[in-house]
Amino acid sequence: MKRYNKHRFLWRMMGWMVFGCLFLTCSVQAAADHSVVYSEKNISYGGKVFTIQYIEVDIKDPALKIKPVIAQGGIGQVEDFQAMIERNGAVAAVNGTFFNAYEKDPGIRYPNGLLIADGQVIHSGKNQSLAIDLNKEAVIEQWDMTLRAHVVQGGIQEDNQDYTFTVWGVNKYFGIEAIDQVIVYTSDFGHKSIAFPNGSKVVVKNGIITEITEKEVQIPEDGFVIFVGRAEGNIRYLLPNLHVGDKVKLQSTILNVDTQKRSNAAEWLSAIGVGPKLLTAGQVDVDGERDGFTDPKITKSAAARSFVGINQEGKLVMGTTSAATMPQLAGVLLELGVTDAMNMDGGASAALYADGKVVRPAGRLLSNAWIVQKLDKPEVQIFVNGQYVHEYQGFIDGETTMAPFRGIFERMDAEFEWDNETRTLSARKDEIALKLYPDQLTAYVNEEPIILDRAPVILEGHIYIPLRFVVQTLGASVEWDQELYRASITVP
């Protein structure tokens, strides 16, 4: 290990003082009124007049967060639309994807479409999908998601000890007869324990298998459960490759069916899969069969409709209309200036929230919704060597960006340790040893005290650190993107 150079550290401190005027000291701008605008219009199309209620949303506004939400209790449960919106603190919302609305058991009214929030898969699916990428640009694409679990046996990375298997889906259940199903259940699932018969439950906490059993198990908050059906192939080939102590990492692949381009869930801020598609690049593009719809209630009949789309300015548009067929809805949205659009669940599910009230109530309890939140503290995207830290987002406190330590330290290959007894977060990289203390302004760099602008804090069980100070102390550099509220860290 190299000897610590005190003079070099002092020069680095001077750099902080100068750089602080340029990096991460921007004032937080609250979401302006024009960032979320509600309107109502009557539009003539094809000899008929349609009433359309819609909301335009500036996706780029750093004080806004757009994402899908699920009913209280989790996947499979249903909830009153207004209660769902108020519980999530939304300023705007539309009902979401189709779900098993007519299922008698209210605990298994599962959604049919894909749901992604903060780069995490809430529910898997194959659908036309509205998605917002890391550059805060919206697209509507035909997605096919696949998932695989990568196992490192014994927790030691060796080629002959790796094992990978396909996962059918996330937070789904295909019934007792599907004995070959392999499903991942997260804390978003509506049942907090997994007791399905005819299968083994593999409990994974913090990426490590902690239990393999056929008994009922709890879904850990810091992990997931893999349900492995009792098919002969699973018993012979899959289960023998899983052991307590093995490391498990889930990997998602999203295929754009039209372009064949691949991505993963962590490359997207949020997404919701529904359909059919209505518009593509300013042209009517309705094909129910292509998008997996055969029910005439959707493909041919006129009914109250909900939709999401993108207008000529790149803003998100979401709303509801009076009774319309899919081609009629596409034509109305084209008249409205929307260039790309997708149908959402409609009929009795059609619902819209704007200006602090429900402007169109749902006719039944709902499984999910697509919402817009206004944040008190705009979130900051963190990248390390081009890799998005999707697990948690940073935020700005005064003129200091606070960021989750774990995702950053792991990607910087810095050693770190949390001592709960002394409430000390220690980190080391090369010759630099750093100590931080929640709620204390004094940090220590190689045992020398440094006064911080903001103290580390613990929020919802996670430690947030002053990003600029910590990153530069450990020898990395940072760039700030004001438009995207993005801090990009480069580690040499």
mmCIF file with all atom_site columns, C-alpha atoms in Angstrom, residues 246-410:
data_model
loop_
_atom_site.group_PDB
_atom_site.id
_atom_site.type_symbol
_atom_site.label_atom_id
_atom_site.label_alt_id
_atom_site.label_comp_id
_atom_site.label_asym_id
_atom_site.label_entity_id
_atom_site.label_seq_id
_atom_site.pdbx_PDB_ins_code
_atom_site.Cartn_x
_atom_site.Cartn_y
_atom_site.Cartn_z
_atom_site.occupancy
_atom_site.B_iso_or_equiv
_atom_site.pdbx_formal_charge
_atom_site.auth_seq_id
_atom_site.auth_comp_id
_atom_site.auth_asym_id
_atom_site.auth_atom_id
_atom_site.pdbx_PDB_model_num
ATOM 1   C CA . ASP A 1 246 ? -24.908 -19.864 -2.927  1.00 0.00 ? 246 ASP A CA 1
ATOM 2   C CA . LYS A 1 247 ? -25.022 -16.358 -4.404  1.00 0.00 ? 247 LYS A CA 1
ATOM 3   C CA . VAL A 1 248 ? -27.966 -15.587 -6.696  1.00 0.00 ? 248 VAL A CA 1
ATOM 4   C CA . LYS A 1 249 ? -28.341 -12.627 -9.043  1.00 0.00 ? 249 LYS A CA 1
ATOM 5   C CA . LEU A 1 250 ? -31.415 -11.989 -11.167 1.00 0.00 ? 250 LEU A CA 1
ATOM 6   C CA . GLN A 1 251 ? -30.846 -10.720 -14.692 1.00 0.00 ? 251 GLN A CA 1
ATOM 7   C CA . SER A 1 252 ? -33.591 -9.265  -16.868 1.00 0.00 ? 252 SER A CA 1
ATOM 8   C CA . THR A 1 253 ? -33.460 -8.900  -20.638 1.00 0.00 ? 253 THR A CA 1
ATOM 9   C CA . ILE A 1 254 ? -35.933 -6.687  -22.452 1.00 0.00 ? 254 ILE A CA 1
ATOM 10  C CA . LEU A 1 255 ? -36.223 -7.310  -26.175 1.00 0.00 ? 255 LEU A CA 1
ATOM 11  C CA . ASN A 1 256 ? -37.658 -4.589  -28.404 1.00 0.00 ? 256 ASN A CA 1
ATOM 12  C CA . VAL A 1 257 ? -39.605 -6.876  -30.724 1.00 0.00 ? 257 VAL A CA 1
ATOM 13  C CA . ASP A 1 258 ? -39.502 -4.413  -33.636 1.00 0.00 ? 258 ASP A CA 1
ATOM 14  C CA . THR A 1 259 ? -35.810 -3.443  -33.560 1.00 0.00 ? 259 THR A CA 1
ATOM 15  C CA . GLN A 1 260 ? -34.412 -6.547  -31.788 1.00 0.00 ? 260 GLN A CA 1
ATOM 16  C CA . LYS A 1 261 ? -32.471 -4.200  -29.513 1.00 0.00 ? 261 LYS A CA 1
ATOM 17  C CA . ARG A 1 262 ? -31.881 -5.536  -26.005 1.00 0.00 ? 262 ARG A CA 1
ATOM 18  C CA . SER A 1 263 ? -31.746 -3.746  -22.659 1.00 0.00 ? 263 SER A CA 1
ATOM 19  C CA . ASN A 1 264 ? -32.402 -4.592  -19.026 1.00 0.00 ? 264 ASN A CA 1
ATOM 20  C CA . ALA A 1 265 ? -34.788 -3.236  -16.421 1.00 0.00 ? 265 ALA A CA 1
ATOM 21  C CA . ALA A 1 266 ? -32.053 -1.201  -14.705 1.00 0.00 ? 266 ALA A CA 1
ATOM 22  C CA . GLU A 1 267 ? -31.760 0.926   -17.861 1.00 0.00 ? 267 GLU A CA 1
ATOM 23  C CA . TRP A 1 268 ? -35.297 2.273   -17.405 1.00 0.00 ? 268 TRP A CA 1
ATOM 24  C CA . LEU A 1 269 ? -36.721 4.592   -14.778 1.00 0.00 ? 269 LEU A CA 1
ATOM 25  C CA . SER A 1 270 ? -40.219 3.194   -15.153 1.00 0.00 ? 270 SER A CA 1
ATOM 26  C CA . ALA A 1 271 ? -42.474 1.279   -17.516 1.00 0.00 ? 271 ALA A CA 1
ATOM 27  C CA . ILE A 1 272 ? -45.989 -0.090  -17.844 1.00 0.00 ? 272 ILE A CA 1
ATOM 28  C CA . GLY A 1 273 ? -47.165 -2.682  -20.339 1.00 0.00 ? 273 GLY A CA 1
ATOM 29  C CA . VAL A 1 274 ? -50.707 -2.560  -21.690 1.00 0.00 ? 274 VAL A CA 1
ATOM 30  C CA . GLY A 1 275 ? -51.909 -2.039  -25.291 1.00 0.00 ? 275 GLY A CA 1
ATOM 31  C CA . PRO A 1 276 ? -53.028 -2.184  -27.976 1.00 0.00 ? 276 PRO A CA 1
ATOM 32  C CA . LYS A 1 277 ? -50.803 0.456   -29.504 1.00 0.00 ? 277 LYS A CA 1
ATOM 33  C CA . LEU A 1 278 ? -52.653 3.388   -31.074 1.00 0.00 ? 278 LEU A CA 1
ATOM 34  C CA . LEU A 1 279 ? -50.119 5.686   -32.738 1.00 0.00 ? 279 LEU A CA 1
ATOM 35  C CA . THR A 1 280 ? -46.530 5.413   -33.954 1.00 0.00 ? 280 THR A CA 1
ATOM 36  C CA . ALA A 1 281 ? -44.591 8.470   -35.177 1.00 0.00 ? 281 ALA A CA 1
ATOM 37  C CA . GLY A 1 282 ? -47.754 10.412  -35.942 1.00 0.00 ? 282 GLY A CA 1
ATOM 38  C CA . GLN A 1 283 ? -49.515 7.577   -37.781 1.00 0.00 ? 283 GLN A CA 1
ATOM 39  C CA . VAL A 1 284 ? -52.441 5.416   -36.706 1.00 0.00 ? 284 VAL A CA 1
ATOM 40  C CA . ASP A 1 285 ? -51.027 2.027   -35.714 1.00 0.00 ? 285 ASP A CA 1
ATOM 41  C CA . VAL A 1 286 ? -53.789 -0.197  -34.347 1.00 0.00 ? 286 VAL A CA 1
ATOM 42  C CA . ASP A 1 287 ? -53.298 -3.969  -34.630 1.00 0.00 ? 287 ASP A CA 1
ATOM 43  C CA . GLY A 1 288 ? -54.970 -5.905  -31.830 1.00 0.00 ? 288 GLY A CA 1
ATOM 44  C CA . GLU A 1 289 ? -53.809 -9.311  -33.059 1.00 0.00 ? 289 GLU A CA 1
ATOM 45  C CA . ARG A 1 290 ? -50.172 -8.168  -33.228 1.00 0.00 ? 290 ARG A CA 1
ATOM 46  C CA . ASP A 1 291 ? -50.412 -6.875  -29.669 1.00 0.00 ? 291 ASP A CA 1
ATOM 47  C CA . GLY A 1 292 ? -52.060 -10.018 -28.296 1.00 0.00 ? 292 GLY A CA 1
ATOM 48  C CA . PHE A 1 293 ? -55.700 -8.903  -28.095 1.00 0.00 ? 293 PHE A CA 1
ATOM 49  C CA . THR A 1 294 ? -58.631 -10.913 -29.465 1.00 0.00 ? 294 THR A CA 1
ATOM 50  C CA . ASP A 1 295 ? -61.491 -9.896  -27.158 1.00 0.00 ? 295 ASP A CA 1
ATOM 51  C CA . PRO A 1 296 ? -63.993 -7.888  -29.264 1.00 0.00 ? 296 PRO A CA 1
ATOM 52  C CA . LYS A 1 297 ? -64.695 -5.685  -26.248 1.00 0.00 ? 297 LYS A CA 1
ATOM 53  C CA . ILE A 1 298 ? -61.206 -4.313  -26.819 1.00 0.00 ? 298 ILE A CA 1
ATOM 54  C CA . THR A 1 299 ? -60.671 -4.742  -30.550 1.00 0.00 ? 299 THR A CA 1
ATOM 55  C CA . LYS A 1 300 ? -64.102 -3.731  -31.911 1.00 0.00 ? 300 LYS A CA 1
ATOM 56  C CA . SER A 1 301 ? -66.489 -2.299  -29.317 1.00 0.00 ? 301 SER A CA 1
ATOM 57  C CA . ALA A 1 302 ? -66.808 1.323   -28.251 1.00 0.00 ? 302 ALA A CA 1
ATOM 58  C CA . ALA A 1 303 ? -66.264 1.939   -24.531 1.00 0.00 ? 303 ALA A CA 1
ATOM 59  C CA . ALA A 1 304 ? -64.822 4.479   -22.144 1.00 0.00 ? 304 ALA A CA 1
ATOM 60  C CA . ARG A 1 305 ? -61.084 4.455   -22.761 1.00 0.00 ? 305 ARG A CA 1
ATOM 61  C CA . SER A 1 306 ? -57.885 5.421   -20.970 1.00 0.00 ? 306 SER A CA 1
ATOM 62  C CA . PHE A 1 307 ? -54.614 6.124   -22.728 1.00 0.00 ? 307 PHE A CA 1
ATOM 63  C CA . VAL A 1 308 ? -51.017 7.267   -22.411 1.00 0.00 ? 308 VAL A CA 1
ATOM 64  C CA . GLY A 1 309 ? -48.974 8.933   -25.103 1.00 0.00 ? 309 GLY A CA 1
ATOM 65  C CA . ILE A 1 310 ? -46.202 11.295  -26.132 1.00 0.00 ? 310 ILE A CA 1
ATOM 66  C CA . ASN A 1 311 ? -46.882 14.608  -27.854 1.00 0.00 ? 311 ASN A CA 1
ATOM 67  C CA . GLN A 1 312 ? -44.845 16.623  -30.332 1.00 0.00 ? 312 GLN A CA 1
ATOM 68  C CA . GLU A 1 313 ? -42.987 18.369  -27.483 1.00 0.00 ? 313 GLU A CA 1
ATOM 69  C CA . GLY A 1 314 ? -41.911 15.077  -25.937 1.00 0.00 ? 314 GLY A CA 1
ATOM 70  C CA . LYS A 1 315 ? -44.287 15.492  -23.013 1.00 0.00 ? 315 LYS A CA 1
ATOM 71  C CA . LEU A 1 316 ? -46.206 12.611  -21.486 1.00 0.00 ? 316 LEU A CA 1
ATOM 72  C CA . VAL A 1 317 ? -49.950 12.771  -22.171 1.00 0.00 ? 317 VAL A CA 1
ATOM 73  C CA . MET A 1 318 ? -52.379 10.619  -20.202 1.00 0.00 ? 318 MET A CA 1
ATOM 74  C CA . GLY A 1 319 ? -56.123 10.725  -19.965 1.00 0.00 ? 319 GLY A CA 1
ATOM 75  C CA . THR A 1 320 ? -59.565 9.279   -20.616 1.00 0.00 ? 320 THR A CA 1
ATOM 76  C CA . THR A 1 321 ? -62.204 9.636   -23.313 1.00 0.00 ? 321 THR A CA 1
ATOM 77  C CA . SER A 1 322 ? -65.903 9.078   -23.759 1.00 0.00 ? 322 SER A CA 1
ATOM 78  C CA . ALA A 1 323 ? -66.924 5.840   -25.488 1.00 0.00 ? 323 ALA A CA 1
ATOM 79  C CA . ALA A 1 324 ? -64.658 5.118   -28.471 1.00 0.00 ? 324 ALA A CA 1
ATOM 80  C CA . THR A 1 325 ? -63.280 2.234   -30.487 1.00 0.00 ? 325 THR A CA 1
ATOM 81  C CA . MET A 1 326 ? -59.514 1.816   -30.746 1.00 0.00 ? 326 MET A CA 1
ATOM 82  C CA . PRO A 1 327 ? -59.292 3.414   -34.211 1.00 0.00 ? 327 PRO A CA 1
ATOM 83  C CA . GLN A 1 328 ? -61.476 6.293   -33.039 1.00 0.00 ? 328 GLN A CA 1
ATOM 84  C CA . LEU A 1 329 ? -59.308 6.828   -29.973 1.00 0.00 ? 329 LEU A CA 1
ATOM 85  C CA . ALA A 1 330 ? -56.212 6.841   -32.177 1.00 0.00 ? 330 ALA A CA 1
ATOM 86  C CA . GLY A 1 331 ? -57.754 9.452   -34.450 1.00 0.00 ? 331 GLY A CA 1
ATOM 87  C CA . VAL A 1 332 ? -58.816 11.677  -31.557 1.00 0.00 ? 332 VAL A CA 1
ATOM 88  C CA . LEU A 1 333 ? -55.308 11.604  -30.085 1.00 0.00 ? 333 LEU A CA 1
ATOM 89  C CA . LEU A 1 334 ? -53.823 12.443  -33.460 1.00 0.00 ? 334 LEU A CA 1
ATOM 90  C CA . GLU A 1 335 ? -56.072 15.515  -33.570 1.00 0.00 ? 335 GLU A CA 1
ATOM 91  C CA . LEU A 1 336 ? -54.804 16.401  -30.089 1.00 0.00 ? 336 LEU A CA 1
ATOM 92  C CA . GLY A 1 337 ? -51.185 16.512  -31.296 1.00 0.00 ? 337 GLY A CA 1
ATOM 93  C CA . VAL A 1 338 ? -50.109 13.180  -29.836 1.00 0.00 ? 338 VAL A CA 1
ATOM 94  C CA . THR A 1 339 ? -47.543 11.331  -31.962 1.00 0.00 ? 339 THR A CA 1
ATOM 95  C CA . ASP A 1 340 ? -47.213 8.003   -30.107 1.00 0.00 ? 340 ASP A CA 1
ATOM 96  C CA . ALA A 1 341 ? -49.900 6.437   -27.936 1.00 0.00 ? 341 ALA A CA 1
ATOM 97  C CA . MET A 1 342 ? -51.077 3.257   -26.246 1.00 0.00 ? 342 MET A CA 1
ATOM 98  C CA . ASN A 1 343 ? -54.389 2.129   -24.823 1.00 0.00 ? 343 ASN A CA 1
ATOM 99  C CA . MET A 1 344 ? -54.713 1.454   -21.086 1.00 0.00 ? 344 MET A CA 1
ATOM 100 C CA . ASP A 1 345 ? -57.301 -0.646  -19.259 1.00 0.00 ? 345 ASP A CA 1
ATOM 101 C CA . GLY A 1 346 ? -60.704 0.924   -19.928 1.00 0.00 ? 346 GLY A CA 1
ATOM 102 C CA . GLY A 1 347 ? -64.421 0.508   -19.347 1.00 0.00 ? 347 GLY A CA 1
ATOM 103 C CA . ALA A 1 348 ? -65.159 0.429   -15.633 1.00 0.00 ? 348 ALA A CA 1
ATOM 104 C CA . SER A 1 349 ? -61.438 0.771   -14.919 1.00 0.00 ? 349 SER A CA 1
ATOM 105 C CA . ALA A 1 350 ? -61.094 4.140   -16.688 1.00 0.00 ? 350 ALA A CA 1
ATOM 106 C CA . ALA A 1 351 ? -60.060 6.739   -14.103 1.00 0.00 ? 351 ALA A CA 1
ATOM 107 C CA . LEU A 1 352 ? -58.168 10.031  -13.978 1.00 0.00 ? 352 LEU A CA 1
ATOM 108 C CA . TYR A 1 353 ? -56.842 12.224  -11.180 1.00 0.00 ? 353 TYR A CA 1
ATOM 109 C CA . ALA A 1 354 ? -55.758 15.858  -11.634 1.00 0.00 ? 354 ALA A CA 1
ATOM 110 C CA . ASP A 1 355 ? -55.801 19.230  -9.860  1.00 0.00 ? 355 ASP A CA 1
ATOM 111 C CA . GLY A 1 356 ? -56.196 17.596  -6.455  1.00 0.00 ? 356 GLY A CA 1
ATOM 112 C CA . LYS A 1 357 ? -59.321 15.588  -7.266  1.00 0.00 ? 357 LYS A CA 1
ATOM 113 C CA . VAL A 1 358 ? -60.637 12.601  -9.177  1.00 0.00 ? 358 VAL A CA 1
ATOM 114 C CA . VAL A 1 359 ? -61.931 14.043  -12.444 1.00 0.00 ? 359 VAL A CA 1
ATOM 115 C CA . ARG A 1 360 ? -63.097 10.650  -13.668 1.00 0.00 ? 360 ARG A CA 1
ATOM 116 C CA . PRO A 1 361 ? -63.865 7.975   -11.040 1.00 0.00 ? 361 PRO A CA 1
ATOM 117 C CA . ALA A 1 362 ? -63.320 4.280   -11.665 1.00 0.00 ? 362 ALA A CA 1
ATOM 118 C CA . GLY A 1 363 ? -66.323 2.004   -11.626 1.00 0.00 ? 363 GLY A CA 1
ATOM 119 C CA . ARG A 1 364 ? -64.500 -0.684  -9.666  1.00 0.00 ? 364 ARG A CA 1
ATOM 120 C CA . LEU A 1 365 ? -61.507 -1.270  -7.417  1.00 0.00 ? 365 LEU A CA 1
ATOM 121 C CA . LEU A 1 366 ? -58.216 -1.271  -9.286  1.00 0.00 ? 366 LEU A CA 1
ATOM 122 C CA . SER A 1 367 ? -55.043 -3.337  -9.248  1.00 0.00 ? 367 SER A CA 1
ATOM 123 C CA . ASN A 1 368 ? -52.598 -0.628  -10.330 1.00 0.00 ? 368 ASN A CA 1
ATOM 124 C CA . ALA A 1 369 ? -52.185 2.892   -11.681 1.00 0.00 ? 369 ALA A CA 1
ATOM 125 C CA . TRP A 1 370 ? -49.691 5.123   -13.508 1.00 0.00 ? 370 TRP A CA 1
ATOM 126 C CA . ILE A 1 371 ? -48.938 8.188   -11.401 1.00 0.00 ? 371 ILE A CA 1
ATOM 127 C CA . VAL A 1 372 ? -47.003 11.441  -11.245 1.00 0.00 ? 372 VAL A CA 1
ATOM 128 C CA . GLN A 1 373 ? -45.519 12.481  -7.907  1.00 0.00 ? 373 GLN A CA 1
ATOM 129 C CA . LYS A 1 374 ? -44.191 15.920  -6.986  1.00 0.00 ? 374 LYS A CA 1
ATOM 130 C CA . LEU A 1 375 ? -41.088 15.508  -4.832  1.00 0.00 ? 375 LEU A CA 1
ATOM 131 C CA . ASP A 1 376 ? -40.122 17.784  -1.943  1.00 0.00 ? 376 ASP A CA 1
ATOM 132 C CA . LYS A 1 377 ? -36.500 16.998  -2.771  1.00 0.00 ? 377 LYS A CA 1
ATOM 133 C CA . PRO A 1 378 ? -35.809 16.241  -6.442  1.00 0.00 ? 378 PRO A CA 1
ATOM 134 C CA . GLU A 1 379 ? -34.109 12.902  -6.973  1.00 0.00 ? 379 GLU A CA 1
ATOM 135 C CA . VAL A 1 380 ? -30.583 12.725  -8.333  1.00 0.00 ? 380 VAL A CA 1
ATOM 136 C CA . GLN A 1 381 ? -29.467 9.999   -10.710 1.00 0.00 ? 381 GLN A CA 1
ATOM 137 C CA . ILE A 1 382 ? -26.112 8.489   -9.770  1.00 0.00 ? 382 ILE A CA 1
ATOM 138 C CA . PHE A 1 383 ? -23.837 6.833   -12.330 1.00 0.00 ? 383 PHE A CA 1
ATOM 139 C CA . VAL A 1 384 ? -20.509 5.145   -11.574 1.00 0.00 ? 384 VAL A CA 1
ATOM 140 C CA . ASN A 1 385 ? -18.312 4.528   -14.635 1.00 0.00 ? 385 ASN A CA 1
ATOM 141 C CA . GLY A 1 386 ? -21.425 4.654   -16.792 1.00 0.00 ? 386 GLY A CA 1
ATOM 142 C CA . GLN A 1 387 ? -23.380 2.215   -14.613 1.00 0.00 ? 387 GLN A CA 1
ATOM 143 C CA . TYR A 1 388 ? -26.661 3.502   -13.171 1.00 0.00 ? 388 TYR A CA 1
ATOM 144 C CA . VAL A 1 389 ? -27.104 3.048   -9.418  1.00 0.00 ? 389 VAL A CA 1
ATOM 145 C CA . HIS A 1 390 ? -30.719 2.013   -9.756  1.00 0.00 ? 390 HIS A CA 1
ATOM 146 C CA . GLU A 1 391 ? -31.253 0.611   -6.265  1.00 0.00 ? 391 GLU A CA 1
ATOM 147 C CA . TYR A 1 392 ? -31.586 4.041   -4.656  1.00 0.00 ? 392 TYR A CA 1
ATOM 148 C CA . GLN A 1 393 ? -31.649 7.633   -5.827  1.00 0.00 ? 393 GLN A CA 1
ATOM 149 C CA . GLY A 1 394 ? -29.846 10.596  -4.355  1.00 0.00 ? 394 GLY A CA 1
ATOM 150 C CA . PHE A 1 395 ? -31.425 13.895  -3.359  1.00 0.00 ? 395 PHE A CA 1
ATOM 151 C CA . ILE A 1 396 ? -30.351 17.476  -2.832  1.00 0.00 ? 396 ILE A CA 1
ATOM 152 C CA . ASP A 1 397 ? -30.257 18.880  0.697   1.00 0.00 ? 397 ASP A CA 1
ATOM 153 C CA . GLY A 1 398 ? -29.671 22.609  0.561   1.00 0.00 ? 398 GLY A CA 1
ATOM 154 C CA . GLU A 1 399 ? -26.749 22.783  -1.858  1.00 0.00 ? 399 GLU A CA 1
ATOM 155 C CA . THR A 1 400 ? -25.368 19.307  -1.172  1.00 0.00 ? 400 THR A CA 1
ATOM 156 C CA . THR A 1 401 ? -26.199 16.126  -3.030  1.00 0.00 ? 401 THR A CA 1
ATOM 157 C CA . MET A 1 402 ? -26.800 13.200  -0.688  1.00 0.00 ? 402 MET A CA 1
ATOM 158 C CA . ALA A 1 403 ? -26.444 9.713   -2.129  1.00 0.00 ? 403 ALA A CA 1
ATOM 159 C CA . PRO A 1 404 ? -26.814 6.102   -0.906  1.00 0.00 ? 404 PRO A CA 1
ATOM 160 C CA . PHE A 1 405 ? -23.390 4.831   0.126   1.00 0.00 ? 405 PHE A CA 1
ATOM 161 C CA . ARG A 1 406 ? -23.737 1.130   -0.662  1.00 0.00 ? 406 ARG A CA 1
ATOM 162 C CA . GLY A 1 407 ? -24.435 1.340   -4.393  1.00 0.00 ? 407 GLY A CA 1
ATOM 163 C CA . ILE A 1 408 ? -21.599 3.846   -4.823  1.00 0.00 ? 408 ILE A CA 1
ATOM 164 C CA . PHE A 1 409 ? -18.939 2.121   -2.717  1.00 0.00 ? 409 PHE A CA 1
ATOM 165 C CA . GLU A 1 410 ? -19.671 -1.259  -4.316  1.00 0.00 ? 410 GLU A CA 1
#
